[in-house]
Amino acid sequence: MITKLITVPAILLMVLGCNSRDIRETHLITDLSKPITLTFKLKSGNADAGYKIKGYMNGTVGYSEGLFSSDGSNEFPPFPIADNLVQLDSAVIRKYARIYSDSINSESSSSIGQKGLVLGLHFTPGTATKGKIEVEFWEHPIGIY
């Protein structure tokens, strides 16, 4: 009887209240004729975070990713923003950009232990002018809060 009195509340506490819920933020991009920068500020001190990109477009589009601090000590993206991939230097494209044609399906995740960092994605159009790209940022807090 005493075991049940201790076990049941402990299980309920673990399931309902100990862990923080996942944090998700979704963006939909339909106009690919101009550069777009999306950012997601991390809210937990110890978490796994990442993004998932899915969609299609009528040409090519490139994107770059970055993790930077929100205090302004560094900028995102770390290269000059261009209106089109053609305007970027080939060394910049090789170092920073991932280029997709007609469809895009990409994801990334990492273990991040600092609240306030900003995860950024910068999309630069190539030949694409329209499409439908869904970007989902997510954060999964680790530990008991």
mmCIF file of N, CA and C in Angstrom:
data_model
loop_
_atom_site.group_PDB
_atom_site.id
_atom_site.type_symbol
_atom_site.label_atom_id
_atom_site.label_comp_id
_atom_site.label_asym_id
_atom_site.label_seq_id
_atom_site.Cartn_x
_atom_site.Cartn_y
_atom_site.Cartn_z
ATOM 1 N N MET A 1 0.814 -1.185 0.000
ATOM 2 C CA MET A 1 0.000 0.000 0.000
ATOM 3 C C MET A 1 0.867 1.262 0.000
ATOM 4 N N ILE A 2 1.883 1.290 0.857
ATOM 5 C CA ILE A 2 2.770 2.449 0.920
ATOM 6 C C ILE A 2 3.542 2.601 -0.387
ATOM 7 N N THR A 3 3.922 1.473 -0.981
ATOM 8 C CA THR A 3 4.633 1.508 -2.250
ATOM 9 C C THR A 3 3.780 2.157 -3.332
ATOM 10 N N LYS A 4 2.493 1.824 -3.366
ATOM 11 C CA LYS A 4 1.591 2.426 -4.346
ATOM 12 C C LYS A 4 1.444 3.924 -4.109
ATOM 13 N N LEU A 5 1.381 4.328 -2.846
ATOM 14 C CA LEU A 5 1.243 5.745 -2.522
ATOM 15 C C LEU A 5 2.463 6.554 -2.957
ATOM 16 N N ILE A 6 3.603 5.936 -2.947
ATOM 17 C CA ILE A 6 4.830 6.619 -3.361
ATOM 18 C C ILE A 6 5.040 6.512 -4.867
ATOM 19 N N THR A 7 4.775 5.343 -5.438
ATOM 20 C CA THR A 7 5.050 5.087 -6.846
ATOM 21 C C THR A 7 4.149 5.883 -7.777
ATOM 22 N N VAL A 8 2.853 5.893 -7.516
ATOM 23 C CA VAL A 8 1.906 6.575 -8.405
ATOM 24 C C VAL A 8 2.194 8.080 -8.487
ATOM 25 N N PRO A 9 2.330 8.804 -7.396
ATOM 26 C CA PRO A 9 2.657 10.232 -7.522
ATOM 27 C C PRO A 9 4.030 10.473 -8.184
ATOM 28 N N ALA A 10 4.988 9.601 -7.930
ATOM 29 C CA ALA A 10 6.302 9.767 -8.552
ATOM 30 C C ALA A 10 6.208 9.628 -10.069
ATOM 31 N N ILE A 11 5.443 8.647 -10.540
ATOM 32 C CA ILE A 11 5.274 8.457 -11.984
ATOM 33 C C ILE A 11 4.529 9.643 -12.591
ATOM 34 N N LEU A 12 3.485 10.108 -11.940
ATOM 35 C CA LEU A 12 2.743 11.261 -12.435
ATOM 36 C C LEU A 12 3.618 12.509 -12.490
ATOM 37 N N LEU A 13 4.438 12.702 -11.486
ATOM 38 C CA LEU A 13 5.332 13.848 -11.464
ATOM 39 C C LEU A 13 6.333 13.792 -12.612
ATOM 40 N N MET A 14 6.875 12.612 -12.869
ATOM 41 C CA MET A 14 7.843 12.461 -13.951
ATOM 42 C C MET A 14 7.188 12.690 -15.310
ATOM 43 N N VAL A 15 6.010 12.147 -15.514
ATOM 44 C CA VAL A 15 5.345 12.250 -16.818
ATOM 45 C C VAL A 15 4.803 13.650 -17.062
ATOM 46 N N LEU A 16 4.210 14.268 -16.068
ATOM 47 C CA LEU A 16 3.524 15.530 -16.274
ATOM 48 C C LEU A 16 4.348 16.782 -15.991
ATOM 49 N N GLY A 17 5.271 16.723 -15.060
ATOM 50 C CA GLY A 17 5.840 17.983 -14.646
ATOM 51 C C GLY A 17 7.332 18.149 -14.658
ATOM 52 N N CYS A 18 8.102 17.113 -14.786
ATOM 53 C CA CYS A 18 9.541 17.260 -14.618
ATOM 54 C C CYS A 18 10.241 17.800 -15.855
ATOM 55 N N ASN A 19 9.868 17.318 -17.000
ATOM 56 C CA ASN A 19 10.584 17.714 -18.212
ATOM 57 C C ASN A 19 9.850 18.830 -18.933
ATOM 58 N N SER A 20 10.604 19.757 -19.486
ATOM 59 C CA SER A 20 10.011 20.816 -20.289
ATOM 60 C C SER A 20 9.565 20.250 -21.625
ATOM 61 N N ARG A 21 8.589 20.858 -22.194
ATOM 62 C CA ARG A 21 8.085 20.438 -23.493
ATOM 63 C C ARG A 21 9.002 20.961 -24.605
ATOM 64 N N ASP A 22 8.948 20.266 -25.739
ATOM 65 C CA ASP A 22 9.698 20.730 -26.895
ATOM 66 C C ASP A 22 9.175 22.095 -27.330
ATOM 67 N N ILE A 23 10.085 22.912 -27.818
ATOM 68 C CA ILE A 23 9.730 24.230 -28.329
ATOM 69 C C ILE A 23 9.887 24.164 -29.843
ATOM 70 N N ARG A 24 8.841 24.533 -30.565
ATOM 71 C CA ARG A 24 8.863 24.475 -32.027
ATOM 72 C C ARG A 24 8.380 25.806 -32.592
ATOM 73 N N GLU A 25 9.006 26.195 -33.710
ATOM 74 C CA GLU A 25 8.629 27.417 -34.410
ATOM 75 C C GLU A 25 8.690 27.132 -35.904
ATOM 76 N N THR A 26 7.613 27.379 -36.621
ATOM 77 C CA THR A 26 7.535 27.050 -38.039
ATOM 78 C C THR A 26 7.385 28.310 -38.875
ATOM 79 N N HIS A 27 8.095 28.343 -40.009
ATOM 80 C CA HIS A 27 8.014 29.443 -40.967
ATOM 81 C C HIS A 27 7.702 28.865 -42.339
ATOM 82 N N LEU A 28 6.933 29.598 -43.138
ATOM 83 C CA LEU A 28 6.619 29.184 -44.492
ATOM 84 C C LEU A 28 7.138 30.254 -45.452
ATOM 85 N N ILE A 29 7.963 29.841 -46.393
ATOM 86 C CA ILE A 29 8.527 30.763 -47.378
ATOM 87 C C ILE A 29 7.865 30.457 -48.722
ATOM 88 N N THR A 30 7.236 31.461 -49.322
ATOM 89 C CA THR A 30 6.612 31.275 -50.630
ATOM 90 C C THR A 30 7.220 32.182 -51.694
ATOM 91 N N ASP A 31 7.806 33.300 -51.302
ATOM 92 C CA ASP A 31 8.434 34.219 -52.259
ATOM 93 C C ASP A 31 9.944 34.044 -52.186
ATOM 94 N N LEU A 32 10.504 33.420 -53.205
ATOM 95 C CA LEU A 32 11.945 33.160 -53.228
ATOM 96 C C LEU A 32 12.688 34.125 -54.140
ATOM 97 N N SER A 33 12.081 35.247 -54.476
ATOM 98 C CA SER A 33 12.720 36.200 -55.371
ATOM 99 C C SER A 33 13.697 37.120 -54.647
ATOM 100 N N LYS A 34 13.670 37.105 -53.317
ATOM 101 C CA LYS A 34 14.589 37.957 -52.550
ATOM 102 C C LYS A 34 15.171 37.162 -51.378
ATOM 103 N N PRO A 35 16.331 37.581 -50.871
ATOM 104 C CA PRO A 35 16.947 36.863 -49.740
ATOM 105 C C PRO A 35 16.074 36.950 -48.481
ATOM 106 N N ILE A 36 16.105 35.878 -47.700
ATOM 107 C CA ILE A 36 15.309 35.808 -46.472
ATOM 108 C C ILE A 36 16.196 35.255 -45.352
ATOM 109 N N THR A 37 16.177 35.906 -44.201
ATOM 110 C CA THR A 37 16.905 35.425 -43.036
ATOM 111 C C THR A 37 15.896 35.071 -41.949
ATOM 112 N N LEU A 38 15.992 33.857 -41.434
ATOM 113 C CA LEU A 38 15.137 33.393 -40.344
ATOM 114 C C LEU A 38 16.011 33.125 -39.121
ATOM 115 N N THR A 39 15.529 33.499 -37.947
ATOM 116 C CA THR A 39 16.291 33.266 -36.718
ATOM 117 C C THR A 39 15.403 32.627 -35.659
ATOM 118 N N PHE A 40 16.055 31.903 -34.756
ATOM 119 C CA PHE A 40 15.372 31.223 -33.656
ATOM 120 C C PHE A 40 16.245 31.369 -32.420
ATOM 121 N N LYS A 41 15.737 32.073 -31.409
ATOM 122 C CA LYS A 41 16.491 32.292 -30.175
ATOM 123 C C LYS A 41 16.255 31.136 -29.210
ATOM 124 N N LEU A 42 17.331 30.537 -28.724
ATOM 125 C CA LEU A 42 17.231 29.397 -27.807
ATOM 126 C C LEU A 42 16.768 29.869 -26.432
ATOM 127 N N LYS A 43 15.848 29.133 -25.870
ATOM 128 C CA LYS A 43 15.227 29.542 -24.611
ATOM 129 C C LYS A 43 15.691 28.738 -23.408
ATOM 130 N N SER A 44 16.353 27.606 -23.632
ATOM 131 C CA SER A 44 16.792 26.742 -22.534
ATOM 132 C C SER A 44 18.301 26.809 -22.374
ATOM 133 N N GLY A 45 18.754 26.587 -21.158
ATOM 134 C CA GLY A 45 20.181 26.609 -20.878
ATOM 135 C C GLY A 45 20.913 25.352 -21.308
ATOM 136 N N ASN A 46 20.195 24.261 -21.413
ATOM 137 C CA ASN A 46 20.806 22.995 -21.804
ATOM 138 C C ASN A 46 19.804 22.275 -22.700
ATOM 139 N N ALA A 47 20.099 22.196 -24.006
ATOM 140 C CA ALA A 47 19.106 21.643 -24.921
ATOM 141 C C ALA A 47 19.750 21.102 -26.183
ATOM 142 N N ASP A 48 19.005 20.234 -26.850
ATOM 143 C CA ASP A 48 19.302 19.866 -28.223
ATOM 144 C C ASP A 48 18.448 20.785 -29.080
ATOM 145 N N ALA A 49 19.010 21.306 -30.152
ATOM 146 C CA ALA A 49 18.270 22.213 -31.018
ATOM 147 C C ALA A 49 18.645 21.944 -32.465
ATOM 148 N N GLY A 50 17.777 22.364 -33.355
ATOM 149 C CA GLY A 50 18.051 22.175 -34.761
ATOM 150 C C GLY A 50 16.941 22.717 -35.622
ATOM 151 N N TYR A 51 16.979 22.294 -36.904
ATOM 152 C CA TYR A 51 15.964 22.728 -37.845
ATOM 153 C C TYR A 51 15.686 21.616 -38.843
ATOM 154 N N LYS A 52 14.544 21.740 -39.495
ATOM 155 C CA LYS A 52 14.148 20.815 -40.553
ATOM 156 C C LYS A 52 13.578 21.658 -41.685
ATOM 157 N N ILE A 53 14.060 21.431 -42.906
ATOM 158 C CA ILE A 53 13.612 22.182 -44.075
ATOM 159 C C ILE A 53 13.041 21.202 -45.088
ATOM 160 N N LYS A 54 11.827 21.479 -45.564
ATOM 161 C CA LYS A 54 11.204 20.666 -46.612
ATOM 162 C C LYS A 54 10.478 21.592 -47.564
ATOM 163 N N GLY A 55 10.515 21.259 -48.855
ATOM 164 C CA GLY A 55 9.742 22.047 -49.793
ATOM 165 C C GLY A 55 10.163 21.868 -51.233
ATOM 166 N N TYR A 56 9.580 22.686 -52.078
ATOM 167 C CA TYR A 56 9.874 22.656 -53.504
ATOM 168 C C TYR A 56 9.941 24.087 -54.026
ATOM 169 N N MET A 57 10.583 24.266 -55.170
ATOM 170 C CA MET A 57 10.691 25.577 -55.788
ATOM 171 C C MET A 57 10.871 25.394 -57.293
ATOM 172 N N ASN A 58 10.767 26.487 -58.047
ATOM 173 C CA ASN A 58 10.846 26.420 -59.495
ATOM 174 C C ASN A 58 12.253 26.745 -60.018
ATOM 175 N N GLY A 59 13.271 26.337 -59.320
ATOM 176 C CA GLY A 59 14.643 26.604 -59.729
ATOM 177 C C GLY A 59 15.601 26.255 -58.607
ATOM 178 N N THR A 60 16.661 27.036 -58.486
ATOM 179 C CA THR A 60 17.661 26.770 -57.456
ATOM 180 C C THR A 60 17.558 27.794 -56.332
ATOM 181 N N VAL A 61 17.918 27.350 -55.146
ATOM 182 C CA VAL A 61 17.997 28.220 -53.984
ATOM 183 C C VAL A 61 19.129 27.699 -53.098
ATOM 184 N N GLY A 62 19.806 28.596 -52.418
ATOM 185 C CA GLY A 62 20.872 28.211 -51.505
ATOM 186 C C GLY A 62 20.559 28.711 -50.108
ATOM 187 N N TYR A 63 21.098 28.017 -49.126
ATOM 188 C CA TYR A 63 20.932 28.512 -47.763
ATOM 189 C C TYR A 63 22.216 28.287 -46.985
ATOM 190 N N SER A 64 22.401 29.110 -45.975
ATOM 191 C CA SER A 64 23.530 28.959 -45.064
ATOM 192 C C SER A 64 22.973 28.971 -43.651
ATOM 193 N N GLU A 65 23.703 28.353 -42.743
ATOM 194 C CA GLU A 65 23.259 28.275 -41.359
ATOM 195 C C GLU A 65 24.328 28.853 -40.453
ATOM 196 N N GLY A 66 23.918 29.265 -39.270
ATOM 197 C CA GLY A 66 24.875 29.791 -38.324
ATOM 198 C C GLY A 66 24.306 29.834 -36.926
ATOM 199 N N LEU A 67 25.179 29.811 -35.971
ATOM 200 C CA LEU A 67 24.822 29.932 -34.567
ATOM 201 C C LEU A 67 25.582 31.138 -34.045
ATOM 202 N N PHE A 68 24.880 32.123 -33.533
ATOM 203 C CA PHE A 68 25.547 33.346 -33.104
ATOM 204 C C PHE A 68 24.907 33.869 -31.833
ATOM 205 N N SER A 69 25.600 34.756 -31.161
ATOM 206 C CA SER A 69 25.072 35.292 -29.904
ATOM 207 C C SER A 69 24.175 36.487 -30.202
ATOM 208 N N SER A 70 23.201 36.703 -29.343
ATOM 209 C CA SER A 70 22.235 37.778 -29.563
ATOM 210 C C SER A 70 22.712 39.123 -29.023
ATOM 211 N N ASP A 71 23.916 39.175 -28.483
ATOM 212 C CA ASP A 71 24.404 40.439 -27.929
ATOM 213 C C ASP A 71 25.035 41.343 -28.985
ATOM 214 N N GLY A 72 25.062 40.908 -30.238
ATOM 215 C CA GLY A 72 25.587 41.731 -31.317
ATOM 216 C C GLY A 72 27.085 41.622 -31.515
ATOM 217 N N SER A 73 27.757 40.708 -30.816
ATOM 218 C CA SER A 73 29.207 40.591 -30.947
ATOM 219 C C SER A 73 29.617 39.960 -32.277
ATOM 220 N N ASN A 74 28.732 39.237 -32.922
ATOM 221 C CA ASN A 74 29.001 38.736 -34.259
ATOM 222 C C ASN A 74 27.718 38.805 -35.073
ATOM 223 N N GLU A 75 27.846 38.808 -36.386
ATOM 224 C CA GLU A 75 26.700 38.995 -37.253
ATOM 225 C C GLU A 75 26.396 37.733 -38.034
ATOM 226 N N PHE A 76 25.155 37.611 -38.436
ATOM 227 C CA PHE A 76 24.737 36.519 -39.297
ATOM 228 C C PHE A 76 23.983 37.116 -40.470
ATOM 229 N N PRO A 77 24.224 36.658 -41.673
ATOM 230 C CA PRO A 77 25.270 35.733 -42.079
ATOM 231 C C PRO A 77 26.639 36.411 -42.068
ATOM 232 N N PRO A 78 27.716 35.635 -41.979
ATOM 233 C CA PRO A 78 29.061 36.211 -41.886
ATOM 234 C C PRO A 78 29.631 36.663 -43.229
ATOM 235 N N PHE A 79 28.817 36.718 -44.266
ATOM 236 C CA PHE A 79 29.257 37.161 -45.580
ATOM 237 C C PHE A 79 28.288 38.230 -46.076
ATOM 238 N N PRO A 80 28.703 39.046 -47.053
ATOM 239 C CA PRO A 80 27.808 40.081 -47.573
ATOM 240 C C PRO A 80 26.554 39.458 -48.193
ATOM 241 N N ILE A 81 25.405 40.018 -47.884
ATOM 242 C CA ILE A 81 24.151 39.504 -48.423
ATOM 243 C C ILE A 81 24.020 39.944 -49.875
ATOM 244 N N ALA A 82 23.670 38.993 -50.731
ATOM 245 C CA ALA A 82 23.472 39.280 -52.150
ATOM 246 C C ALA A 82 22.024 38.996 -52.514
ATOM 247 N N ASP A 83 21.557 39.605 -53.592
ATOM 248 C CA ASP A 83 20.193 39.377 -54.065
ATOM 249 C C ASP A 83 20.041 38.036 -54.755
ATOM 250 N N ASN A 84 21.166 37.454 -55.198
ATOM 251 C CA ASN A 84 21.124 36.230 -55.963
ATOM 252 C C ASN A 84 22.425 35.467 -55.761
ATOM 253 N N LEU A 85 22.374 34.148 -55.922
ATOM 254 C CA LEU A 85 23.583 33.326 -55.784
ATOM 255 C C LEU A 85 24.661 33.720 -56.785
ATOM 256 N N VAL A 86 24.260 34.208 -57.954
ATOM 257 C CA VAL A 86 25.217 34.605 -58.995
ATOM 258 C C VAL A 86 26.112 35.738 -58.503
ATOM 259 N N GLN A 87 25.603 36.583 -57.638
ATOM 260 C CA GLN A 87 26.363 37.726 -57.135
ATOM 261 C C GLN A 87 27.375 37.352 -56.056
ATOM 262 N N LEU A 88 27.281 36.143 -55.516
ATOM 263 C CA LEU A 88 28.221 35.711 -54.478
ATOM 264 C C LEU A 88 29.482 35.125 -55.106
ATOM 265 N N ASP A 89 30.587 35.365 -54.473
ATOM 266 C CA ASP A 89 31.859 34.796 -54.890
ATOM 267 C C ASP A 89 31.818 33.278 -54.726
ATOM 268 N N SER A 90 32.476 32.543 -55.613
ATOM 269 C CA SER A 90 32.444 31.076 -55.543
ATOM 270 C C SER A 90 33.061 30.550 -54.250
ATOM 271 N N ALA A 91 34.047 31.248 -53.693
ATOM 272 C CA ALA A 91 34.639 30.821 -52.419
ATOM 273 C C ALA A 91 33.625 30.950 -51.283
ATOM 274 N N VAL A 92 32.800 31.988 -51.311
ATOM 275 C CA VAL A 92 31.758 32.173 -50.301
ATOM 276 C C VAL A 92 30.719 31.066 -50.424
ATOM 277 N N ILE A 93 30.346 30.736 -51.657
ATOM 278 C CA ILE A 93 29.362 29.673 -51.873
ATOM 279 C C ILE A 93 29.894 28.343 -51.362
ATOM 280 N N ARG A 94 31.150 28.021 -51.681
ATOM 281 C CA ARG A 94 31.726 26.751 -51.222
ATOM 282 C C ARG A 94 31.806 26.674 -49.705
ATOM 283 N N LYS A 95 32.143 27.796 -49.067
ATOM 284 C CA LYS A 95 32.354 27.797 -47.619
ATOM 285 C C LYS A 95 31.047 27.849 -46.822
ATOM 286 N N TYR A 96 30.056 28.588 -47.316
ATOM 287 C CA TYR A 96 28.874 28.862 -46.497
ATOM 288 C C TYR A 96 27.556 28.286 -47.009
ATOM 289 N N ALA A 97 27.407 28.081 -48.308
ATOM 290 C CA ALA A 97 26.080 27.787 -48.858
ATOM 291 C C ALA A 97 25.885 26.318 -49.213
ATOM 292 N N ARG A 98 24.645 25.885 -49.074
ATOM 293 C CA ARG A 98 24.189 24.589 -49.587
ATOM 294 C C ARG A 98 23.159 24.923 -50.655
ATOM 295 N N ILE A 99 23.327 24.376 -51.835
ATOM 296 C CA ILE A 99 22.466 24.739 -52.956
ATOM 297 C C ILE A 99 21.594 23.550 -53.339
ATOM 298 N N TYR A 100 20.296 23.832 -53.550
ATOM 299 C CA TYR A 100 19.326 22.803 -53.922
ATOM 300 C C TYR A 100 18.589 23.244 -55.175
ATOM 301 N N SER A 101 18.186 22.272 -55.989
ATOM 302 C CA SER A 101 17.455 22.546 -57.212
ATOM 303 C C SER A 101 16.114 21.812 -57.186
ATOM 304 N N ASP A 102 15.046 22.518 -57.445
ATOM 305 C CA ASP A 102 13.670 22.006 -57.558
ATOM 306 C C ASP A 102 13.048 21.528 -56.247
ATOM 307 N N SER A 103 13.789 20.901 -55.356
ATOM 308 C CA SER A 103 13.223 20.504 -54.060
ATOM 309 C C SER A 103 14.325 20.570 -53.003
ATOM 310 N N ILE A 104 13.882 20.676 -51.779
ATOM 311 C CA ILE A 104 14.837 20.772 -50.671
ATOM 312 C C ILE A 104 14.325 19.916 -49.520
ATOM 313 N N ASN A 105 15.225 19.147 -48.928
ATOM 314 C CA ASN A 105 14.907 18.323 -47.767
ATOM 315 C C ASN A 105 16.192 18.228 -46.948
ATOM 316 N N SER A 106 16.246 18.963 -45.867
ATOM 317 C CA SER A 106 17.471 19.035 -45.082
ATOM 318 C C SER A 106 17.123 19.183 -43.607
ATOM 319 N N GLU A 107 18.015 18.693 -42.753
ATOM 320 C CA GLU A 107 17.831 18.890 -41.321
ATOM 321 C C GLU A 107 19.185 18.878 -40.630
ATOM 322 N N SER A 108 19.196 19.476 -39.464
ATOM 323 C CA SER A 108 20.417 19.551 -38.680
ATOM 324 C C SER A 108 20.036 19.597 -37.210
ATOM 325 N N SER A 109 20.914 19.068 -36.367
ATOM 326 C CA SER A 109 20.694 19.159 -34.928
ATOM 327 C C SER A 109 22.034 19.183 -34.219
ATOM 328 N N SER A 110 22.028 19.777 -33.038
ATOM 329 C CA SER A 110 23.243 19.809 -32.231
ATOM 330 C C SER A 110 22.868 19.993 -30.772
ATOM 331 N N SER A 111 23.789 19.660 -29.907
ATOM 332 C CA SER A 111 23.610 19.835 -28.476
ATOM 333 C C SER A 111 24.174 21.197 -28.101
ATOM 334 N N ILE A 112 23.319 22.059 -27.595
ATOM 335 C CA ILE A 112 23.727 23.436 -27.310
ATOM 336 C C ILE A 112 23.453 23.714 -25.844
ATOM 337 N N GLY A 113 24.415 24.259 -25.141
ATOM 338 C CA GLY A 113 24.251 24.476 -23.717
ATOM 339 C C GLY A 113 24.263 25.916 -23.291
ATOM 340 N N GLN A 114 23.780 26.827 -24.136
ATOM 341 C CA GLN A 114 23.812 28.226 -23.747
ATOM 342 C C GLN A 114 22.511 28.919 -24.127
ATOM 343 N N LYS A 115 21.785 29.372 -23.127
ATOM 344 C CA LYS A 115 20.537 30.100 -23.335
ATOM 345 C C LYS A 115 20.840 31.432 -24.014
ATOM 346 N N GLY A 116 20.009 31.829 -24.959
ATOM 347 C CA GLY A 116 20.172 33.118 -25.610
ATOM 348 C C GLY A 116 20.901 33.075 -26.939
ATOM 349 N N LEU A 117 21.531 31.945 -27.273
ATOM 350 C CA LEU A 117 22.140 31.842 -28.594
ATOM 351 C C LEU A 117 21.055 31.871 -29.655
ATOM 352 N N VAL A 118 21.420 32.296 -30.851
ATOM 353 C CA VAL A 118 20.457 32.405 -31.940
ATOM 354 C C VAL A 118 20.895 31.488 -33.079
ATOM 355 N N LEU A 119 19.978 30.640 -33.518
ATOM 356 C CA LEU A 119 20.209 29.770 -34.660
ATOM 357 C C LEU A 119 19.618 30.481 -35.871
ATOM 358 N N GLY A 120 20.421 30.671 -36.906
ATOM 359 C CA GLY A 120 19.962 31.422 -38.068
ATOM 360 C C GLY A 120 20.093 30.651 -39.360
ATOM 361 N N LEU A 121 19.153 30.880 -40.261
ATOM 362 C CA LEU A 121 19.184 30.345 -41.616
ATOM 363 C C LEU A 121 18.996 31.508 -42.577
ATOM 364 N N HIS A 122 19.857 31.575 -43.590
ATOM 365 C CA HIS A 122 19.756 32.639 -44.591
ATOM 366 C C HIS A 122 19.564 31.996 -45.962
ATOM 367 N N PHE A 123 18.435 32.290 -46.609
ATOM 368 C CA PHE A 123 18.123 31.748 -47.923
ATOM 369 C C PHE A 123 18.436 32.782 -48.993
ATOM 370 N N THR A 124 19.193 32.372 -50.014
ATOM 371 C CA THR A 124 19.536 33.230 -51.137
ATOM 372 C C THR A 124 19.008 32.585 -52.408
ATOM 373 N N PRO A 125 18.180 33.300 -53.173
ATOM 374 C CA PRO A 125 17.639 32.700 -54.386
ATOM 375 C C PRO A 125 18.709 32.543 -55.461
ATOM 376 N N GLY A 126 18.531 31.504 -56.237
ATOM 377 C CA GLY A 126 19.352 31.319 -57.432
ATOM 378 C C GLY A 126 18.467 31.653 -58.611
ATOM 379 N N THR A 127 17.953 30.622 -59.276
ATOM 380 C CA THR A 127 17.015 30.834 -60.373
ATOM 381 C C THR A 127 15.572 30.740 -59.900
ATOM 382 N N ALA A 128 15.345 30.362 -58.656
ATOM 383 C CA ALA A 128 13.982 30.213 -58.130
ATOM 384 C C ALA A 128 13.354 31.570 -57.855
ATOM 385 N N THR A 129 12.076 31.681 -58.181
ATOM 386 C CA THR A 129 11.329 32.898 -57.873
ATOM 387 C C THR A 129 10.132 32.603 -56.972
ATOM 388 N N LYS A 130 9.617 31.378 -57.042
ATOM 389 C CA LYS A 130 8.495 31.012 -56.182
ATOM 390 C C LYS A 130 8.604 29.542 -55.817
ATOM 391 N N GLY A 131 7.872 29.176 -54.802
ATOM 392 C CA GLY A 131 7.880 27.807 -54.316
ATOM 393 C C GLY A 131 7.208 27.773 -52.957
ATOM 394 N N LYS A 132 7.392 26.678 -52.267
ATOM 395 C CA LYS A 132 6.828 26.535 -50.920
ATOM 396 C C LYS A 132 7.846 25.768 -50.085
ATOM 397 N N ILE A 133 8.495 26.475 -49.188
ATOM 398 C CA ILE A 133 9.504 25.879 -48.320
ATOM 399 C C ILE A 133 9.063 26.069 -46.875
ATOM 400 N N GLU A 134 8.986 24.965 -46.145
ATOM 401 C CA GLU A 134 8.612 25.008 -44.734
ATOM 402 C C GLU A 134 9.856 24.792 -43.891
ATOM 403 N N VAL A 135 10.099 25.706 -42.973
ATOM 404 C CA VAL A 135 11.250 25.632 -42.080
ATOM 405 C C VAL A 135 10.722 25.487 -40.655
ATOM 406 N N GLU A 136 11.189 24.449 -39.974
ATOM 407 C CA GLU A 136 10.788 24.242 -38.585
ATOM 408 C C GLU A 136 12.031 24.249 -37.705
ATOM 409 N N PHE A 137 12.101 25.219 -36.810
ATOM 410 C CA PHE A 137 13.134 25.237 -35.784
ATOM 411 C C PHE A 137 12.583 24.481 -34.585
ATOM 412 N N TRP A 138 13.436 23.741 -33.888
ATOM 413 C CA TRP A 138 12.987 23.018 -32.706
ATOM 414 C C TRP A 138 14.067 23.039 -31.630
ATOM 415 N N GLU A 139 13.590 22.910 -30.403
ATOM 416 C CA GLU A 139 14.486 22.863 -29.246
ATOM 417 C C GLU A 139 13.901 21.856 -28.261
ATOM 418 N N HIS A 140 14.755 20.930 -27.813
ATOM 419 C CA HIS A 140 14.329 19.913 -26.850
ATOM 420 C C HIS A 140 15.170 20.091 -25.580
ATOM 421 N N PRO A 141 14.601 20.712 -24.542
ATOM 422 C CA PRO A 141 15.339 20.884 -23.288
ATOM 423 C C PRO A 141 15.719 19.529 -22.678
ATOM 424 N N ILE A 142 16.903 19.482 -22.095
ATOM 425 C CA ILE A 142 17.405 18.260 -21.481
ATOM 426 C C ILE A 142 17.465 18.455 -19.970
ATOM 427 N N GLY A 143 17.028 17.472 -19.227
ATOM 428 C CA GLY A 143 17.132 17.535 -17.775
ATOM 429 C C GLY A 143 15.825 17.895 -17.115
ATOM 430 N N ILE A 144 15.861 18.054 -15.822
ATOM 431 C CA ILE A 144 14.688 18.366 -15.032
ATOM 432 C C ILE A 144 14.698 19.842 -14.695
ATOM 433 N N TYR A 145 13.586 20.508 -14.961
ATOM 434 C CA TYR A 145 13.486 21.943 -14.709
ATOM 435 C C TYR A 145 12.405 22.224 -13.699
#
